[in-house]
Coordinates of C-alpha atoms in Angstrom, one line a residue:
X1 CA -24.1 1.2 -30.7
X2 CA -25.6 2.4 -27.7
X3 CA -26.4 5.6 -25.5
X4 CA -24.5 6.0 -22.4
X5 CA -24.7 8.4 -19.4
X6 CA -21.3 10.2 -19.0
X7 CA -19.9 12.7 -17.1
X8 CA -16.7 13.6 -18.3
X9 CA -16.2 16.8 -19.2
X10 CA -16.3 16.4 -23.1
X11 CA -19.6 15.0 -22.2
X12 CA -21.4 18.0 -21.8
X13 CA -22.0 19.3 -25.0
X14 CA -23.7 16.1 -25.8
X15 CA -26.1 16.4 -22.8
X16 CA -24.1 14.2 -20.5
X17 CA -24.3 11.1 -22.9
X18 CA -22.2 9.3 -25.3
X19 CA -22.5 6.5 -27.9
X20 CA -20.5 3.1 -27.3
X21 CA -19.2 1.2 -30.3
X22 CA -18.6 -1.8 -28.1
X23 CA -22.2 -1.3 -26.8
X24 CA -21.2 -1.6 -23.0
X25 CA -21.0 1.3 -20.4
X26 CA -19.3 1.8 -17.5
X27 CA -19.4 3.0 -13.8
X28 CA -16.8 3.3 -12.1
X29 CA -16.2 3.7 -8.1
X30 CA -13.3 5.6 -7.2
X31 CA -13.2 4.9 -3.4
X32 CA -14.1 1.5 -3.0
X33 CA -13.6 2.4 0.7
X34 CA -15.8 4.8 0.9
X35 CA -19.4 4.4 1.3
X36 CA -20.1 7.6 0.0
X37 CA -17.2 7.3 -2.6
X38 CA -17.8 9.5 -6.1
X39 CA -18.7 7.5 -9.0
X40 CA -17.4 8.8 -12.7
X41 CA -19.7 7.0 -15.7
X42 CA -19.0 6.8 -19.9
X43 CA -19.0 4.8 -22.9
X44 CA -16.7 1.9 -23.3
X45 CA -14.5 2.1 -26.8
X46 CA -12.2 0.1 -28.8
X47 CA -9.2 2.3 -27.6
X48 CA -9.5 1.2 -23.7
X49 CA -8.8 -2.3 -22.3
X50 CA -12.0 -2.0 -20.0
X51 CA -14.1 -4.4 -22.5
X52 CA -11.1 -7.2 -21.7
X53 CA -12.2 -6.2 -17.9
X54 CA -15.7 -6.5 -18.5
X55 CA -15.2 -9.8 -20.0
X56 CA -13.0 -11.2 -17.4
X57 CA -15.0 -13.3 -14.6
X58 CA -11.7 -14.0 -13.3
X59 CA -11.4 -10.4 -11.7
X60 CA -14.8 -10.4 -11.0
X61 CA -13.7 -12.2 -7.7
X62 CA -10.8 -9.8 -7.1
X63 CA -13.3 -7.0 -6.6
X64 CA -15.7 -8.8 -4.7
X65 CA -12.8 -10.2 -2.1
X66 CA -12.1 -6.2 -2.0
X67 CA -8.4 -6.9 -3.0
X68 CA -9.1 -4.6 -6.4
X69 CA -8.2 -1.1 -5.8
X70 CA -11.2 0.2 -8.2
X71 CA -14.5 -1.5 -9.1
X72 CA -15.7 -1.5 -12.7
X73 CA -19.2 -2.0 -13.3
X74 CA -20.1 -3.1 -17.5
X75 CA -23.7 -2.8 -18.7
X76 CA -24.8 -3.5 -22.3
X77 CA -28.4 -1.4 -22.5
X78 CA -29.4 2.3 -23.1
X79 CA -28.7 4.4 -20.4
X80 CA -27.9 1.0 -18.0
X81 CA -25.2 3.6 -16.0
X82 CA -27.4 6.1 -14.8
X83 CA -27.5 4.8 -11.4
X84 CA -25.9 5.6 -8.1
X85 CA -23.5 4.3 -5.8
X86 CA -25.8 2.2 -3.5
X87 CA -27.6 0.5 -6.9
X88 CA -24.0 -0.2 -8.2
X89 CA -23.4 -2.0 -4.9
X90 CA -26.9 -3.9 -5.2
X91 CA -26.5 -5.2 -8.1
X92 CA -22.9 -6.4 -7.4
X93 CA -24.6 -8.6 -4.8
X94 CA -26.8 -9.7 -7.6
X95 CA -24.0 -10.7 -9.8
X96 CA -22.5 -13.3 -7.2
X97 CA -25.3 -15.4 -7.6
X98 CA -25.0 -15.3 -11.1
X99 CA -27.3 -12.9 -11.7
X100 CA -27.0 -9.0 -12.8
X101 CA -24.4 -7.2 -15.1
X102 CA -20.3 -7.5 -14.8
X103 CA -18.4 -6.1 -12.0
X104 CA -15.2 -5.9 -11.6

């Protein structure tokens, strides 16, 4: 189980943070068209299907062809999604070598 940023609204009595029982967190980018697009992050649990989209290198693709309407990024350390939009995107460049954390 790990710590994960969050900032969804039940997160705030927990100080912005939240435990993952799949130990993965997420960010997610809203406006993929948009440079400056707002990013919402949390914990990934058992009761969402993002851990299947974390897993999935087959939509990993999707996302970096820009055909996916939203991009998922998946980390698996403490605190791995307190970063902004412009490290997201870094990283995502990272992960087409075969480097970095899931995206997609």
């Amino acid at each position: 189980e790990i710590r994960c940023y969050c900032d969804a609204p039940h997160c705030v009595a927990t100080g912005y943070m939240c435990k993952s029982e799949l130990n993965a967190c997420f960010t997610k980018v809203l406006d993929q068209l948009n440079a400056n697009s707002p990013l919402t992050h949390g914990c990934l649990n058992p009761i969402s299907n993002a851990a299947d989209i974390c897993s999935s290198s087959s939509r990993g693709a999707d996302v970096l062809s820009g055909t996916s309407a939203t991009m998922l990024g998946c980390c698996h350390d403490d605190m791995c999604n307190y970063r902004g939009l412009h490290d997201l995107l870094r990283l995502i460049s990272g992960s087409q070598s075969g480097q970095g954390d899931s995206f997609v």
